[in-house]
Every structure is written in C-alpha cells, then in structure tokens.
mmCIF file of C-alpha atoms in Angstrom:
data_model
loop_
_atom_site.group_PDB
_atom_site.id
_atom_site.type_symbol
_atom_site.label_atom_id
_atom_site.label_comp_id
_atom_site.label_asym_id
_atom_site.label_seq_id
_atom_site.Cartn_x
_atom_site.Cartn_y
_atom_site.Cartn_z
ATOM 1 C CA MET B 74 169.217 146.429 149.734
ATOM 2 C CA GLN B 75 166.711 149.161 150.793
ATOM 3 C CA LYS B 76 163.001 148.814 149.444
ATOM 4 C CA ILE B 77 162.075 151.862 147.806
ATOM 5 C CA CYS B 78 158.674 153.384 146.539
ATOM 6 C CA ILE B 79 158.631 156.210 144.048
ATOM 7 C CA THR B 80 155.128 158.045 143.998
ATOM 8 C CA PHE B 81 153.401 161.159 142.953
ATOM 9 C CA ALA B 82 151.259 164.348 144.356
ATOM 10 C CA GLY B 83 149.621 166.180 141.575
ATOM 11 C CA CYS B 84 146.254 166.686 139.797
ATOM 12 C CA VAL B 85 144.832 164.168 137.477
ATOM 13 C CA GLY B 86 146.418 164.375 134.027
ATOM 14 C CA SER B 87 149.641 166.075 135.389
ATOM 15 C CA SER B 88 151.947 163.771 133.770
ATOM 16 C CA LYS B 89 152.450 161.023 136.561
ATOM 17 C CA THR B 90 151.991 158.067 133.920
ATOM 18 C CA PRO B 91 154.664 159.215 131.408
ATOM 19 C CA ILE B 92 157.056 159.933 134.432
ATOM 20 C CA SER B 93 156.265 156.480 135.650
ATOM 21 C CA ASN B 94 156.927 154.779 132.628
ATOM 22 C CA TYR B 95 160.138 156.760 131.781
ATOM 23 C CA LEU B 96 161.494 155.938 135.295
ATOM 24 C CA SER B 97 160.480 152.254 135.148
ATOM 25 C CA THR B 98 162.573 151.617 132.015
ATOM 26 C CA LYS B 99 165.727 153.658 133.346
ATOM 27 C CA LEU B 100 165.560 152.255 136.771
ATOM 28 C CA ASN B 101 164.039 148.742 136.033
ATOM 29 C CA LEU B 102 161.270 149.173 138.255
ATOM 30 C CA PRO B 103 157.821 147.726 138.187
ATOM 31 C CA ILE B 104 154.691 150.112 138.123
ATOM 32 C CA PHE B 105 151.620 149.838 140.584
ATOM 33 C CA ASN B 106 149.323 151.618 138.154
ATOM 34 C CA ASN B 107 145.839 152.944 139.990
ATOM 35 C CA ASP B 108 144.595 153.881 136.556
ATOM 36 C CA ALA B 109 144.973 150.335 135.076
ATOM 37 C CA ILE B 110 142.794 148.872 137.958
ATOM 38 C CA LEU B 111 140.167 151.579 137.362
ATOM 39 C CA SER B 112 140.228 150.678 133.356
ATOM 40 C CA GLU B 113 139.805 146.794 134.335
ATOM 41 C CA ILE B 114 136.799 147.511 136.703
ATOM 42 C CA ILE B 115 135.268 149.759 133.897
ATOM 43 C CA GLU B 116 135.864 147.063 131.428
ATOM 44 C CA ASN B 117 134.347 144.179 133.440
ATOM 45 C CA LYS B 118 131.294 146.066 135.028
ATOM 46 C CA GLY B 119 130.615 148.726 132.432
ATOM 47 C CA PHE B 120 130.993 151.355 135.109
ATOM 48 C CA TRP B 121 133.427 152.669 137.763
ATOM 49 C CA ASP B 122 132.609 151.155 140.935
ATOM 50 C CA ILE B 123 134.417 153.063 143.498
ATOM 51 C CA GLU B 124 134.089 150.671 146.192
ATOM 52 C CA GLU B 125 135.327 148.005 144.049
ATOM 53 C CA HIS B 126 138.365 149.927 143.025
ATOM 54 C CA LYS B 127 139.236 150.680 146.562
ATOM 55 C CA LYS B 128 139.023 147.258 147.544
ATOM 56 C CA ILE B 129 140.878 145.695 144.544
ATOM 57 C CA ARG B 130 143.562 148.531 144.845
ATOM 58 C CA ASP B 131 144.415 147.886 148.427
ATOM 59 C CA ARG B 132 144.667 144.174 148.012
ATOM 60 C CA ARG B 133 146.719 144.446 145.221
ATOM 61 C CA LEU B 134 149.019 147.298 146.730
ATOM 62 C CA LYS B 135 149.129 144.764 149.858
ATOM 63 C CA GLU B 136 150.223 141.913 147.549
ATOM 64 C CA VAL B 137 153.207 144.273 146.220
ATOM 65 C CA LEU B 138 154.377 145.210 149.658
ATOM 66 C CA ASP B 139 154.255 141.662 150.969
ATOM 67 C CA SER B 140 156.557 140.954 147.955
ATOM 68 C CA TRP B 141 159.122 143.141 149.225
ATOM 69 C CA ILE B 142 160.009 144.476 145.939
ATOM 70 C CA SER B 143 160.793 148.052 145.197
ATOM 71 C CA PHE B 144 158.326 149.897 142.731
ATOM 72 C CA ILE B 145 156.732 153.047 141.362
ATOM 73 C CA ALA B 146 153.363 153.753 142.541
ATOM 74 C CA ASP B 147 151.779 155.416 139.477
ATOM 75 C CA ILE B 148 149.231 157.172 141.711
ATOM 76 C CA SER B 149 148.418 160.592 143.220
ATOM 77 C CA ILE B 150 148.930 160.410 146.821
ATOM 78 C CA ASP B 151 147.201 163.944 147.363
ATOM 79 C CA ARG B 152 144.297 162.808 149.546
ATOM 80 C CA GLU B 153 145.602 159.603 150.843
ATOM 81 C CA TRP B 154 149.308 160.084 151.750
ATOM 82 C CA ALA B 155 148.833 159.510 155.514
ATOM 83 C CA SER B 156 147.364 156.017 154.923
ATOM 84 C CA PHE B 157 149.959 155.274 152.158
ATOM 85 C CA LYS B 158 152.812 156.452 154.102
ATOM 86 C CA GLU B 159 151.858 154.545 157.121
ATOM 87 C CA GLN B 160 151.595 151.221 154.971
ATOM 88 C CA LEU B 161 155.126 151.945 153.265
ATOM 89 C CA SER B 162 156.580 152.577 156.880
ATOM 90 C CA LYS B 163 155.286 149.433 158.132
ATOM 91 C CA TYR B 164 156.961 147.549 155.471
ATOM 92 C CA THR B 165 160.168 149.506 156.013
ATOM 93 C CA TYR B 166 160.064 151.152 152.476
ATOM 94 C CA LYS B 167 161.898 154.561 151.830
ATOM 95 C CA TYR B 168 159.782 156.747 149.605
ATOM 96 C CA PHE B 169 160.275 159.528 147.315
ATOM 97 C CA ILE B 170 157.579 161.678 146.091
ATOM 98 C CA ILE B 171 157.681 163.530 142.851
ATOM 99 C CA SER B 172 155.091 166.697 143.224
ATOM 100 C CA LEU B 173 153.872 168.198 140.227
ATOM 101 C CA ASP B 174 152.913 171.605 141.112
ATOM 102 C CA LEU B 175 151.574 172.728 137.875
ATOM 103 C CA SER B 176 149.410 176.147 137.351
ATOM 104 C CA LYS B 177 145.800 175.819 136.501
ATOM 105 C CA GLU B 178 146.629 177.299 133.385
ATOM 106 C CA LEU B 179 148.974 174.750 132.223
ATOM 107 C CA LEU B 180 146.593 171.847 133.701
ATOM 108 C CA ILE B 181 143.648 173.486 131.418
ATOM 109 C CA LYS B 182 145.975 173.171 128.263
ATOM 110 C CA LEU B 183 146.977 169.519 129.183
ATOM 111 C CA TYR B 184 143.497 168.617 129.841
ATOM 112 C CA GLN B 185 141.933 170.170 126.750
ATOM 113 C CA ALA B 186 144.801 168.554 124.637
ATOM 114 C CA LYS B 187 144.015 165.026 126.252
ATOM 115 C CA GLY B 188 140.083 165.437 126.067
ATOM 116 C CA TYR B 189 139.802 165.405 130.071
ATOM 117 C CA ASP B 190 136.486 167.134 130.050
ATOM 118 C CA GLU B 191 135.320 165.539 133.323
ATOM 119 C CA SER B 192 138.648 166.295 135.125
ATOM 120 C CA LEU B 193 138.371 169.861 133.730
ATOM 121 C CA LYS B 194 135.201 170.464 135.580
ATOM 122 C CA ARG B 195 136.788 169.250 138.761
ATOM 123 C CA LEU B 196 140.073 171.238 138.500
ATOM 124 C CA ASP B 197 139.442 173.656 141.306
ATOM 125 C CA THR B 198 138.865 170.707 143.533
ATOM 126 C CA LEU B 199 141.664 168.846 142.445
ATOM 127 C CA LEU B 200 144.082 171.928 142.828
ATOM 128 C CA GLN B 201 142.700 172.445 146.400
ATOM 129 C CA ASP B 202 143.389 168.650 147.263
ATOM 130 C CA HIS B 203 147.148 169.201 146.091
ATOM 131 C CA GLU B 204 147.442 172.533 148.053
ATOM 132 C CA LYS B 205 146.159 170.816 151.260
ATOM 133 C CA PHE B 206 148.785 167.947 150.790
ATOM 134 C CA LEU B 207 151.595 170.505 150.009
ATOM 135 C CA LYS B 208 150.644 172.332 153.081
ATOM 136 C CA LYS B 209 150.403 169.287 155.367
ATOM 137 C CA PHE B 210 153.464 167.067 153.858
ATOM 138 C CA SER B 211 155.590 169.344 151.988
ATOM 139 C CA ASP B 212 158.535 168.072 154.054
ATOM 140 C CA ASP B 213 157.924 164.491 152.635
ATOM 141 C CA VAL B 214 158.338 165.854 149.065
ATOM 142 C CA GLY B 215 161.610 164.685 147.561
ATOM 143 C CA PHE B 216 161.323 166.789 143.960
ATOM 144 C CA SER B 217 158.783 169.242 142.680
ATOM 145 C CA ILE B 218 158.050 169.953 139.068
ATOM 146 C CA SER B 219 156.671 173.427 138.048
ATOM 147 C CA ASP B 220 155.456 174.807 134.828
ATOM 148 C CA ASP B 221 158.992 175.965 133.430
ATOM 149 C CA GLN B 222 160.507 172.367 134.210
ATOM 150 C CA PHE B 223 157.580 170.674 132.637
ATOM 151 C CA LEU B 224 159.223 169.999 129.352
ATOM 152 C CA ASN B 225 162.375 168.395 131.149
ATOM 153 C CA ARG B 226 160.154 166.608 133.710
ATOM 154 C CA LEU B 227 161.344 163.236 132.804
ATOM 155 C CA GLU B 228 164.914 163.744 132.906
ATOM 156 C CA LEU B 229 164.870 165.956 135.881
ATOM 157 C CA SER B 230 162.836 163.317 137.692
ATOM 158 C CA LEU B 231 165.470 160.488 136.757
ATOM 159 C CA LYS B 232 168.221 162.709 137.837
ATOM 160 C CA ASN B 233 166.654 163.506 141.186
ATOM 161 C CA VAL B 234 165.518 159.757 142.007
ATOM 162 C CA ASP B 235 168.780 158.332 140.843
ATOM 163 C CA ASP B 236 170.799 161.401 143.230
ATOM 164 C CA TRP B 237 168.230 160.142 146.047
ATOM 165 C CA ILE B 238 168.800 156.445 145.553
ATOM 166 C CA LYS B 239 172.938 156.963 145.655
ATOM 167 C CA GLY B 240 172.284 158.728 148.862
ATOM 168 C CA LEU B 241 170.507 155.940 150.579
#
C-alpha cells in the first residue's frame, strides 16, 4: 500500500488541529503534532526553546518516516515545505496538502475567540508567509479552504482526502 502524509498550509490558529483530529478518527491515521512537542518543551523547561523544539521535532519526524506508516502532519508547512517535501520524497510518501486560505478578518475573529493575542500581533507576517507559500507551491496543494467553506471544513477535507486516496 502507498504511504501517505496529509499536511497543512495556513496561519497559526486556522483550524489545522480540528481537521487533523477529524481526519485521524475517520481515516484511522496517527497524527504527528508539532504543537504537542512545543507544549512538552514548555512544560519541561518552563519556556519555549526554539532550537530544542527543532531538534526534537526533526528527530521524531525521522522516526515516523523511518517507520514507513501513513500519517497526518498537524503542522503548517508554509515556511518549511521545500525541506519537508524533500524528506517525504526521500521516503517515497505521497502527500496531500490542505491549504487554509482564510481572510485576515476571519483569522482575527478566530484569534480573539481563542485568546491568541501573541498570534494576533504577528498576523500580517503569518499571512505574508502563507502568500509566499502559495505563490511558490500552489501546484502542490490538494485542497483549499476559504472563508465561505470554513463551517464545512471537516467534511470537505475528508471528502477531498478520501477522493485523493481512492485515486492513488
């Protein structure tokens, strides 16, 4: 059977984790969760150590890839897609990117509802990173979610991933 990785492009707080969890239960796929590693480091050290985060994240991702299992990568690949894509290709994974192309207005509402004050301060930079990703790698995106699809994002993601898997 073909090894697959489902992953995401999009700003912090744009709904990667809810979609990941929904797809995980529907498709019976494990989740590689970048935020869980971040939480672990903060809990262990009392602060976020970016170098420690990268080291642990990269080591654990290699362990997943070495295991040759299909998985969901609950991470935003906006800034690191070239490197991540290279790793997936090296291990002969097929990939499906769900791009969360949400407006600044919707993201502001989501951040306010979630209490993401720090992310709100960086929103313009996060949106610029996502736009750069889309300009360079739009051909790699399997499915995009816009504001008008947001309320149906879980079901639409499942349908599009399921259709992609059937076509492999």
